Short mmCIF file of C-alpha atoms in Angstrom, two decimals:
data_model
loop_
_atom_site.label_atom_id
_atom_site.label_comp_id
_atom_site.label_asym_id
_atom_site.label_seq_id
_atom_site.Cartn_x
_atom_site.Cartn_y
_atom_site.Cartn_z
CA UNK E 17 0.00 0.00 0.00
CA UNK E 18 1.61 3.26 -1.01
CA UNK E 19 -0.96 5.67 0.35
CA UNK E 20 -1.92 5.73 3.98
CA UNK E 21 -3.07 8.01 6.73
CA UNK E 22 -0.78 9.81 9.12
CA UNK E 23 2.35 7.76 9.87
CA UNK E 24 2.79 6.49 13.45
CA UNK E 25 6.07 8.05 14.46
CA UNK E 26 7.17 11.61 13.93
CA UNK E 27 10.85 10.78 14.51
CA UNK E 28 12.30 10.88 11.02
CA UNK E 29 15.69 9.37 11.81
CA UNK E 30 17.19 6.98 14.27
CA UNK E 31 20.76 6.92 15.51
CA UNK E 32 22.67 3.73 16.17
CA UNK E 33 25.67 5.05 18.12
CA UNK E 34 25.00 5.40 21.85
CA UNK E 35 24.79 8.99 23.12
CA UNK E 36 24.27 10.79 26.41
CA UNK E 37 21.55 13.42 26.71
CA UNK E 38 22.50 15.67 29.60
CA UNK E 39 19.41 17.87 29.75
CA UNK E 40 16.02 16.14 29.78
CA UNK E 41 13.03 17.75 31.47
CA UNK E 42 10.61 15.35 33.10
CA UNK E 43 7.19 16.80 33.94
CA UNK E 44 4.40 15.85 36.27
CA UNK E 45 1.14 14.73 34.69
CA UNK E 46 -0.59 16.34 37.69
CA UNK E 47 0.71 17.98 40.86
CA UNK E 48 -0.92 15.17 42.85
CA UNK E 49 1.93 12.92 41.70
CA UNK E 50 4.08 14.56 44.39
CA UNK E 51 1.64 14.09 47.27
CA UNK E 52 2.71 10.52 48.19
CA UNK E 53 6.18 11.92 48.87
CA UNK E 54 5.12 14.87 51.02
CA UNK E 55 3.85 15.01 54.58
CA UNK E 56 0.07 15.58 54.73
CA UNK E 57 0.48 19.04 56.21
CA UNK E 58 2.03 20.26 52.97
CA UNK E 59 -0.93 19.09 50.88
CA UNK E 60 -3.28 21.35 52.78
CA UNK E 61 -0.69 24.08 53.14
CA UNK E 62 -0.32 24.22 49.37
CA UNK E 63 -4.11 24.22 48.93
CA UNK E 64 -4.57 26.98 51.50
CA UNK E 65 -1.62 29.28 50.89
CA UNK E 66 -0.14 28.25 47.53
CA UNK E 67 3.44 28.89 46.57
CA UNK E 68 5.14 32.23 47.09
CA UNK E 69 8.10 32.86 44.83
CA UNK E 70 10.56 35.75 45.06
CA UNK E 71 9.28 36.64 41.60
CA UNK E 72 6.09 38.24 40.50
CA UNK E 73 4.14 36.60 37.66
CA UNK E 74 3.74 33.40 39.57
CA UNK E 75 0.99 31.95 37.45
CA UNK E 76 3.38 31.34 34.61
CA UNK E 77 6.86 32.05 33.42
CA UNK E 78 7.83 35.73 33.20
CA UNK E 79 7.88 35.55 29.40
CA UNK E 80 5.57 33.84 26.94
CA UNK E 81 7.21 30.88 25.23
CA UNK E 82 7.53 30.18 21.52
CA UNK E 83 5.48 26.99 21.70
CA UNK E 84 2.95 25.77 24.30
CA UNK E 85 4.79 24.90 27.56
CA UNK E 86 7.97 25.88 25.67
CA UNK E 87 7.75 22.38 24.21
CA UNK E 88 7.85 20.60 20.89
CA UNK E 89 4.34 20.39 19.49
CA UNK E 90 4.81 16.71 18.71
CA UNK E 91 5.71 15.90 22.32
CA UNK E 92 2.21 15.79 23.85
CA UNK E 93 1.91 12.24 25.22
CA UNK E 94 -0.91 10.27 23.57
CA UNK E 95 -2.35 9.35 26.96
CA UNK E 96 -2.68 13.04 27.97
CA UNK E 97 -0.71 15.20 30.38
CA UNK E 98 1.92 17.80 29.51
CA UNK E 99 5.00 17.23 27.38
CA UNK E 100 7.66 15.25 29.23
CA UNK E 101 5.20 13.57 31.63
CA UNK E 102 5.09 10.11 30.02
CA UNK E 103 8.00 7.70 30.36
CA UNK E 104 6.75 5.39 27.61
CA UNK E 105 6.39 8.27 25.16
CA UNK E 106 9.82 9.64 26.12
CA UNK E 107 11.27 6.20 25.43
CA UNK E 108 9.56 6.05 22.06
CA UNK E 109 10.31 9.60 20.98
CA UNK E 110 13.75 10.21 22.48
CA UNK E 111 15.55 7.37 24.28
CA UNK E 112 15.04 4.57 21.75
CA UNK E 113 15.36 6.29 18.34
CA UNK E 114 18.41 8.32 19.38
CA UNK E 115 20.10 5.47 21.31
CA UNK E 116 20.33 7.46 24.52
CA UNK E 117 22.53 5.40 26.84
CA UNK E 118 22.52 8.01 29.61
CA UNK E 119 19.76 10.56 30.12
CA UNK E 120 20.19 13.16 32.87
CA UNK E 121 16.90 14.48 34.25
CA UNK E 122 16.70 18.14 35.21
CA UNK E 123 13.28 18.77 36.79
CA UNK E 124 12.14 22.38 36.48
CA UNK E 125 9.13 23.85 38.24
CA UNK E 126 10.22 22.26 41.51
CA UNK E 127 10.37 23.94 44.91
CA UNK E 128 13.43 26.00 44.02
CA UNK E 129 13.05 29.74 44.48
CA UNK E 130 10.15 29.65 46.95
CA UNK E 131 10.18 32.08 49.87
CA UNK E 132 8.78 29.57 52.34
CA UNK E 133 11.96 27.60 52.85
CA UNK E 134 10.31 24.67 54.63
CA UNK E 135 7.86 24.29 51.78
CA UNK E 136 10.69 24.63 49.26
CA UNK E 137 12.55 21.82 51.01
CA UNK E 138 9.47 19.59 51.18
CA UNK E 139 8.67 20.01 47.48
CA UNK E 140 12.29 19.52 46.39
CA UNK E 141 12.65 16.37 48.46
CA UNK E 142 9.37 15.05 47.04
CA UNK E 143 10.61 15.77 43.51
CA UNK E 144 13.73 13.73 44.26
CA UNK E 145 11.67 10.76 45.49
CA UNK E 146 9.36 11.17 42.49
CA UNK E 147 12.32 11.00 40.08
CA UNK E 148 13.24 7.59 41.51
CA UNK E 149 9.67 6.29 41.61
CA UNK E 150 8.49 7.47 38.21
CA UNK E 151 11.66 7.61 36.12
CA UNK E 152 15.04 6.26 37.21
CA UNK E 153 13.78 3.00 38.74
CA UNK E 154 11.69 2.34 35.63
CA UNK E 155 14.40 2.99 33.04
CA UNK E 156 18.03 2.49 34.02
CA UNK E 157 19.22 4.81 31.25
CA UNK E 158 17.75 7.73 33.17
CA UNK E 159 19.55 9.38 36.09
CA UNK E 160 18.15 12.09 38.33
CA UNK E 161 19.40 15.45 39.59
CA UNK E 162 19.01 16.26 43.28
CA UNK E 163 16.94 19.44 43.46
CA UNK E 164 17.35 21.47 46.64
CA UNK E 165 15.85 24.46 48.42
CA UNK E 166 18.60 26.64 47.01
CA UNK E 167 18.13 29.72 49.18
CA UNK E 168 18.50 27.71 52.39
CA UNK E 169 22.03 26.37 52.21
CA UNK E 170 21.79 24.29 55.38
CA UNK E 171 18.59 22.52 54.33
CA UNK E 172 19.95 22.07 50.82
CA UNK E 173 23.11 20.44 52.14
CA UNK E 174 21.05 18.08 54.31
CA UNK E 175 19.00 16.97 51.28
CA UNK E 176 22.20 16.41 49.27
CA UNK E 177 23.77 14.31 52.03
CA UNK E 178 20.56 12.31 52.39
CA UNK E 179 21.04 11.15 48.78
CA UNK E 180 24.75 10.31 49.18
CA UNK E 181 25.68 7.10 47.41
CA UNK E 182 22.25 6.71 45.78
CA UNK E 183 22.94 5.56 42.20
CA UNK E 184 19.67 7.11 41.02
CA UNK E 185 21.31 10.56 41.13
CA UNK E 186 24.28 11.90 39.21
CA UNK E 187 24.24 15.62 40.00
CA UNK E 188 22.92 18.38 42.21
CA UNK E 189 20.77 20.93 40.40
CA UNK E 190 20.62 24.68 40.88
CA UNK E 191 19.09 27.32 38.64
CA UNK E 192 20.94 30.39 37.39
CA UNK E 193 18.56 33.05 38.71
CA UNK E 194 18.68 33.25 42.47
CA UNK E 195 18.39 35.88 45.16
CA UNK E 196 22.14 36.53 44.90
CA UNK E 197 24.92 35.50 42.51
CA UNK E 198 25.72 31.84 43.06
CA UNK E 199 29.29 32.30 44.29
CA UNK E 200 28.15 34.00 47.49
CA UNK E 201 28.54 32.33 50.84
CA UNK E 202 24.91 31.49 51.50
CA UNK E 203 25.23 28.88 48.73
CA UNK E 204 28.51 27.36 49.92
CA UNK E 205 26.87 24.57 51.95
CA UNK E 206 25.53 23.22 48.62
CA UNK E 207 29.04 23.06 47.17
CA UNK E 208 30.51 21.60 50.34
CA UNK E 209 27.94 18.78 50.40
CA UNK E 210 28.22 18.12 46.66
CA UNK E 211 31.99 17.89 46.86
CA UNK E 212 31.66 15.60 49.87
CA UNK E 213 29.36 13.11 48.13
CA UNK E 214 31.27 13.43 44.85
CA UNK E 215 28.58 14.80 42.53
CA UNK E 216 28.87 17.72 40.11
CA UNK E 217 26.59 20.72 40.55
CA UNK E 218 24.58 21.67 37.48
CA UNK E 219 23.39 25.25 37.00
CA UNK E 220 20.45 25.34 34.61
CA UNK E 221 19.27 28.58 33.02
CA UNK E 222 16.04 30.04 34.53
CA UNK E 223 14.89 30.44 38.09
CA UNK E 224 12.71 32.68 40.18
CA UNK E 225 15.10 34.71 42.29
CA UNK E 226 13.14 37.95 42.12
CA UNK E 227 15.69 39.91 40.07
CA UNK E 228 15.14 40.95 36.46
CA UNK E 229 16.83 38.74 33.93
CA UNK E 230 19.25 41.49 32.95
CA UNK E 231 21.19 44.03 35.01
CA UNK E 232 19.32 46.79 33.14
CA UNK E 233 15.85 45.67 34.10
CA UNK E 234 13.04 43.65 32.59
CA UNK E 235 13.27 43.34 28.80
CA UNK E 236 10.16 43.22 26.59
CA UNK E 237 10.50 40.07 24.53
CA UNK E 238 10.99 36.35 24.86
CA UNK E 239 13.89 36.56 22.43
CA UNK E 240 15.61 38.82 24.95
CA UNK E 241 15.06 36.23 27.63
CA UNK E 242 16.59 33.57 25.37
CA UNK E 243 19.85 35.48 24.99
CA UNK E 244 19.66 36.89 28.52
CA UNK E 245 20.34 33.45 29.94
CA UNK E 246 23.89 33.72 28.67
CA UNK E 247 24.39 37.07 30.43
CA UNK E 248 22.90 35.63 33.58
CA UNK E 249 25.17 32.59 33.46
CA UNK E 250 28.20 34.85 32.98
CA UNK E 251 27.34 36.61 36.23
CA UNK E 252 27.00 33.24 37.95
CA UNK E 253 30.34 32.05 36.63
CA UNK E 254 32.23 35.25 37.49
CA UNK E 255 30.77 35.09 40.99
CA UNK E 256 31.77 31.44 41.48
CA UNK E 257 35.33 32.16 40.41
CA UNK E 258 35.82 35.51 42.15
CA UNK E 259 34.26 34.54 45.48
CA UNK E 260 36.82 31.74 45.64
CA UNK E 261 34.41 28.80 45.43
CA UNK E 262 36.92 26.70 43.49
CA UNK E 263 39.72 27.51 45.93
CA UNK E 264 37.47 26.60 48.81
CA UNK E 265 36.14 23.42 47.12
CA UNK E 266 38.97 22.28 44.86
CA UNK E 267 37.29 19.03 43.81
CA UNK E 268 34.01 20.70 42.85
CA UNK E 269 32.84 20.16 39.28
CA UNK E 270 30.08 22.31 37.82
CA UNK E 271 27.96 22.11 34.69
CA UNK E 272 26.58 25.17 32.92
CA UNK E 273 23.30 23.97 31.44
CA UNK E 274 21.35 25.59 28.60
CA UNK E 275 23.03 28.95 28.37
CA UNK E 276 25.39 28.38 25.44
CA UNK E 277 29.16 28.45 25.67
CA UNK E 278 30.33 30.74 22.85
CA UNK E 279 30.74 33.54 25.37
CA UNK E 280 33.08 31.57 27.62
CA UNK E 281 36.40 32.56 26.00
CA UNK E 282 35.64 36.28 26.06
CA UNK E 283 34.54 36.11 29.70
CA UNK E 284 37.80 34.30 30.50
CA UNK E 285 39.86 36.90 28.64
CA UNK E 286 38.16 39.81 30.35
CA UNK E 287 38.44 38.26 33.79
CA UNK E 288 42.13 37.49 33.28
CA UNK E 289 42.90 41.00 32.10
CA UNK E 290 41.14 42.63 35.05
CA UNK E 291 42.69 40.12 37.41
CA UNK E 292 46.19 41.26 36.45
CA UNK E 293 45.37 44.74 37.78
CA UNK E 294 42.94 43.89 40.57
CA UNK E 295 44.47 40.83 42.13
CA UNK E 296 44.74 42.61 45.47
CA UNK E 297 40.95 42.75 45.71
CA UNK E 298 40.66 38.95 45.58
CA UNK E 299 44.05 37.78 46.83
CA UNK E 300 42.82 34.31 47.79
CA UNK E 301 42.71 33.40 44.11
CA UNK E 302 45.90 31.51 43.32
CA UNK E 303 45.39 31.15 39.59
CA UNK E 304 44.03 33.13 36.67
CA UNK E 305 40.20 33.14 36.53
CA UNK E 306 40.20 31.39 33.15
CA UNK E 307 42.12 28.48 34.64
CA UNK E 308 39.40 27.86 37.22
CA UNK E 309 36.81 28.00 34.46
CA UNK E 310 38.63 25.53 32.25
CA UNK E 311 39.32 23.09 35.08
CA UNK E 312 36.02 23.15 36.93
CA UNK E 313 33.32 23.85 34.35
CA UNK E 314 31.53 21.50 31.94
CA UNK E 315 28.98 22.78 29.41
CA UNK E 316 25.87 21.25 27.93
CA UNK E 317 25.44 21.87 24.23
CA UNK E 318 21.84 22.93 23.84
CA UNK E 319 21.64 25.73 22.79
CA UNK E 320 24.77 25.32 20.71
CA UNK E 321 26.07 28.41 18.96
CA UNK E 322 25.82 28.27 15.19
CA UNK E 323 28.35 30.77 13.81
CA UNK E 324 28.53 31.46 10.09
CA UNK E 325 32.02 29.97 9.92
CA UNK E 326 32.40 26.58 11.49
CA UNK E 327 36.08 27.19 12.33
CA UNK E 328 34.85 29.85 14.76
CA UNK E 329 32.85 27.20 16.56
CA UNK E 330 35.82 24.86 16.66
CA UNK E 331 38.12 27.60 17.97
CA UNK E 332 35.66 28.29 20.77
CA UNK E 333 35.48 24.62 21.66
CA UNK E 334 39.26 24.36 21.64
CA UNK E 335 39.41 27.14 24.24
CA UNK E 336 36.87 25.30 26.41
CA UNK E 337 38.28 21.84 25.72
CA UNK E 338 36.67 19.01 23.75
CA UNK E 339 36.65 17.09 27.04
CA UNK E 340 34.27 19.58 28.66
CA UNK E 341 31.23 19.51 26.36
CA UNK E 342 28.18 17.39 27.15
CA UNK E 343 25.62 16.76 24.46
CA UNK E 344 22.04 17.71 25.38
CA UNK E 345 18.75 17.82 23.50
CA UNK E 346 16.67 19.77 26.05
CA UNK E 347 13.77 17.37 25.35
CA UNK E 348 10.84 17.99 25.28
CA UNK E 349 11.44 21.72 24.90
CA UNK E 350 10.94 23.45 21.59
CA UNK E 351 14.58 24.40 21.06
CA UNK E 352 15.46 20.68 21.04
CA UNK E 353 18.76 19.84 19.32
CA UNK E 354 18.57 16.85 16.98
CA UNK E 355 21.70 14.78 17.69
CA UNK E 356 22.54 13.78 14.12
CA UNK E 357 22.45 17.38 12.90
CA UNK E 358 23.98 19.40 15.66
CA UNK E 359 27.73 18.89 15.15
CA UNK E 360 29.16 20.18 11.88
CA UNK E 361 31.47 17.94 9.87
CA UNK E 362 35.21 18.06 10.42
CA UNK E 363 35.41 16.67 13.96
CA UNK E 364 37.76 13.77 14.74
CA UNK E 365 36.23 10.47 15.75
CA UNK E 366 37.73 10.72 19.25
CA UNK E 367 36.28 14.19 19.79
CA UNK E 368 32.87 13.14 18.45
CA UNK E 369 32.76 10.22 20.85
CA UNK E 370 33.73 12.48 23.77
CA UNK E 371 31.16 15.08 22.73
CA UNK E 372 28.26 12.66 22.41
CA UNK E 373 29.00 10.21 25.21
CA UNK E 374 32.49 9.86 26.71
CA UNK E 375 32.65 13.17 28.59
CA UNK E 376 29.26 12.60 30.19
CA UNK E 377 30.05 9.05 31.27
CA UNK E 378 33.28 10.22 32.86
CA UNK E 379 31.80 13.25 34.60
CA UNK E 380 28.73 11.46 35.89
CA UNK E 381 30.60 8.29 36.79
CA UNK E 382 28.63 5.97 34.54
CA UNK E 383 30.50 2.81 33.55
CA UNK S 21 6.84 10.68 -12.19
CA UNK S 22 3.80 8.90 -10.80
CA UNK S 23 0.49 10.56 -10.11
CA UNK S 24 -1.20 9.57 -6.88
CA UNK S 25 -4.85 10.05 -6.05
CA UNK S 26 -4.89 11.29 -2.46
CA UNK S 27 -8.49 11.92 -1.50
CA UNK S 28 -11.85 12.99 -2.76
CA UNK S 29 -12.07 16.80 -2.64
CA UNK S 30 -14.96 16.57 -0.13
CA UNK S 31 -12.68 14.75 2.33
CA UNK S 32 -10.30 17.69 2.59
CA UNK S 33 -12.25 20.86 3.33
CA UNK S 34 -10.46 24.25 3.50
CA UNK S 35 -8.14 24.61 6.48
CA UNK S 36 -7.52 20.86 6.80
CA UNK S 37 -4.51 18.76 5.95
CA UNK S 38 -3.88 15.09 5.30
CA UNK S 39 -0.74 13.15 6.12
CA UNK S 40 0.46 10.38 3.82
CA UNK S 41 3.40 8.14 3.21
CA UNK S 42 4.03 7.89 -0.52
CA UNK S 43 6.81 5.56 -1.63
CA UNK S 44 8.48 5.99 1.76
CA UNK S 45 8.24 9.77 1.71
CA UNK S 46 6.20 11.55 4.41
CA UNK S 47 3.95 14.06 2.66
CA UNK S 48 1.22 16.40 3.84
CA UNK S 49 -1.48 17.82 1.59
CA UNK S 50 -3.13 21.10 2.63
CA UNK S 51 -6.36 22.72 1.53
CA UNK S 52 -5.77 26.49 1.82
CA UNK S 53 -8.97 28.36 1.01
CA UNK S 54 -9.91 25.85 -1.67
CA UNK S 55 -6.45 25.49 -3.18
CA UNK S 56 -4.38 22.37 -2.61
CA UNK S 57 -0.66 22.24 -1.80
CA UNK S 58 1.75 19.45 -0.91
CA UNK S 59 4.86 19.60 1.27
CA UNK S 60 7.43 17.06 2.39
CA UNK S 61 6.64 16.49 6.06
CA UNK S 62 10.23 16.99 7.15
CA UNK S 63 11.75 20.27 8.19
CA UNK S 64 14.93 21.01 6.18
CA UNK S 65 16.50 22.49 9.32
CA UNK S 66 16.66 19.59 11.81
CA UNK S 67 14.20 17.05 10.46
CA UNK S 68 11.07 17.56 12.58
CA UNK S 69 7.67 16.59 11.19
CA UNK S 70 7.20 20.09 9.78
CA UNK S 71 3.57 19.79 8.70
CA UNK S 72 2.35 18.91 12.20
CA UNK S 73 2.97 22.53 13.22
CA UNK S 74 0.32 25.24 13.45
CA UNK S 75 -0.91 27.20 10.45
CA UNK S 76 -0.24 30.84 11.09
CA UNK S 77 0.11 34.11 9.21
CA UNK S 78 3.16 36.15 8.41
CA UNK S 79 4.12 39.06 10.64
CA UNK S 80 5.90 41.70 8.57
CA UNK S 81 7.01 45.17 9.46
CA UNK S 82 8.30 48.23 7.66
CA UNK S 83 9.15 50.12 10.84
CA UNK S 84 9.28 49.39 14.57
CA UNK S 85 5.76 49.52 15.94
CA UNK S 86 4.18 48.87 12.53
CA UNK S 87 3.25 45.22 12.17
CA UNK S 88 1.21 43.78 9.36
CA UNK S 89 -0.13 40.24 9.62
CA UNK S 90 -0.68 38.70 6.20
CA UNK S 91 -1.02 35.31 4.51
CA UNK S 92 -3.25 34.10 7.34
CA UNK S 93 -3.41 30.30 7.36
CA UNK S 94 -0.79 30.02 4.62
CA UNK S 95 2.35 29.72 6.73
CA UNK S 96 3.35 26.51 8.47
CA UNK S 97 5.38 26.85 11.66
CA UNK S 98 7.67 23.95 12.55
CA UNK S 99 6.62 22.16 15.75
CA UNK S 100 10.18 22.17 17.09
CA UNK S 101 12.05 25.40 16.39
CA UNK S 102 9.29 27.54 14.98
CA UNK S 103 10.77 28.00 11.51
CA UNK S 104 8.16 29.45 9.15
CA UNK S 105 7.53 28.23 5.60
CA UNK S 106 5.13 29.41 2.93
CA UNK S 107 2.91 26.44 2.09
CA UNK S 108 2.37 27.72 -1.47
CA UNK S 109 6.06 27.67 -2.34
CA UNK S 110 8.02 25.99 0.45
CA UNK S 111 9.95 29.21 0.97
CA UNK S 112 11.55 29.64 4.38
CA UNK S 113 11.14 32.99 6.08
CA UNK S 114 13.92 32.15 8.57
CA UNK S 115 16.78 31.39 6.21
CA UNK S 116 15.45 31.54 2.62
CA UNK S 117 18.84 31.21 0.95
CA UNK S 118 19.86 27.97 2.63
CA UNK S 119 16.59 26.21 3.40
CA UNK S 120 13.44 25.49 1.45
CA UNK S 121 10.73 22.97 2.27
CA UNK S 122 10.19 20.51 -0.57
CA UNK S 123 6.89 21.33 -2.28
CA UNK S 124 4.95 18.94 -4.51
CA UNK S 125 2.45 19.93 -7.21
CA UNK S 126 -1.10 19.08 -6.27
CA UNK S 127 -4.05 19.21 -8.65
CA UNK S 128 -7.76 18.57 -8.62
CA UNK S 129 -8.92 16.16 -11.29
CA UNK S 130 -12.46 15.10 -12.18
CA UNK S 131 -13.37 11.50 -11.52
CA UNK S 132 -13.68 10.85 -15.22
CA UNK S 133 -10.01 11.70 -15.72
CA UNK S 134 -8.83 9.81 -12.66
CA UNK S 135 -10.60 6.62 -13.57
CA UNK S 136 -9.05 6.65 -17.03
CA UNK S 137 -5.56 7.77 -16.11
CA UNK S 138 -2.49 5.80 -15.01
CA UNK S 139 -2.94 6.81 -11.42
CA UNK S 140 -2.11 5.14 -8.11
CA UNK S 141 -5.16 5.11 -5.90
CA UNK S 142 -5.02 2.10 -3.70
CA UNK S 143 -6.87 3.28 -0.67
CA UNK S 144 -9.81 5.15 -2.07
CA UNK S 145 -12.58 3.91 -4.24
CA UNK S 146 -12.78 6.25 -7.22
CA UNK S 147 -16.04 7.12 -8.85
CA UNK S 148 -16.55 9.27 -11.94
CA UNK S 149 -19.02 11.63 -10.22
CA UNK S 150 -16.43 13.12 -7.82
CA UNK S 151 -13.36 15.37 -8.01
CA UNK S 152 -10.07 14.09 -6.58
CA UNK S 153 -6.92 15.60 -5.13
CA UNK S 154 -3.95 14.32 -7.11
CA UNK S 155 -0.25 14.73 -6.35
CA UNK S 156 2.69 14.22 -8.73
CA UNK S 157 5.67 12.46 -7.23
#
């Protein structure tokens, strides 16, 4: 039969080589999914008082998104629920066709950035249990990220230590937009605990810290938010380096998630140049800022810069190091990167393997 | 080139689309205000099922603050990255020099012609009283 109705699958290609996907966003079909993992008092507390964020615009993200739920339009699960809420559909649409051997879950819309710190802790802990129950125990390719009440360093550290040695988790997750820049001391207990249990700390773009996305105020358009994540992540990174986080926690590894990486060399150059003149302001730094960045920071690839000349991309990656990039699709979000099309030709086999899988396995300790 | 009978005209009212797999190629046929157009259901950018996106119009502007919305229902927006293509021509509005959606000629033929012709019409019973949507591939 050469004429038929709508084909079953919308995935047009499949990939045979195993890859890692270091930024997958699992969603809840309903909020009730979290209730089994929360004390009863929080069910009624949420019903009665709701969530208070540091941000305004609590009923939705601060900017409209390009597609519904910022997601691919073909990612609605057939059984209902929002995009990213069905394991079986994720397997069919992402894990199987693209041969994902390691998928790192980064739950958004958790309890991070809530002003009620006890509630933030309760929701984050429930999200961590939910990741095991609904995802990582059901598909061994998937690994979770420990989400924590980020503004309460002590509680966050306790949640991290509670998960020590649990093979369901491969990283601790923070967001880029917080009450203060992430290098400041209130966040150090997170880094101390993460270093202690041997997990990297991921910093994903977004968050609800109450500050505008940019240092000049609230911009008008979603497209400004898209590029603003890079500016925001630069602030985070400068703060981490200049506050001495990597001197204080020399084994700490961090992952910059979903904010690009093309800006990294210029940030390193500018920091190094200022550092030559202003070393006396931050004398506890023993090395040039760029050296901390290159040693301690990994980068996920979605969104990957797409310069007009591919040698510009390769030069940028050489500055960062081919051993520091982690492939990510950002599934199910609309700016999804298709693995077979994202890396231009001209990359050695060894670097391709590191880019798509090897770096992630090494960083996240997956055999 | 083979001609394929896709549907009776009545089956595809204006504003609707039909997805097909013709000789291994995913195709979508659109009825835009009574005219029929065919596109390869694969985005030339990263391979998404292009034709599953929403039908929108084209926002154009001569000056900041002046926005004109034209071609309503004639632009397909990719379900992944939002790239916009003109269904009539396959032209990309995001990167017209490098990317173009593959368009296929679609015609309406009377049943009398379809019954006589060397067409492929395996899934629909053809009768001479109707008009049919026909694509060349």
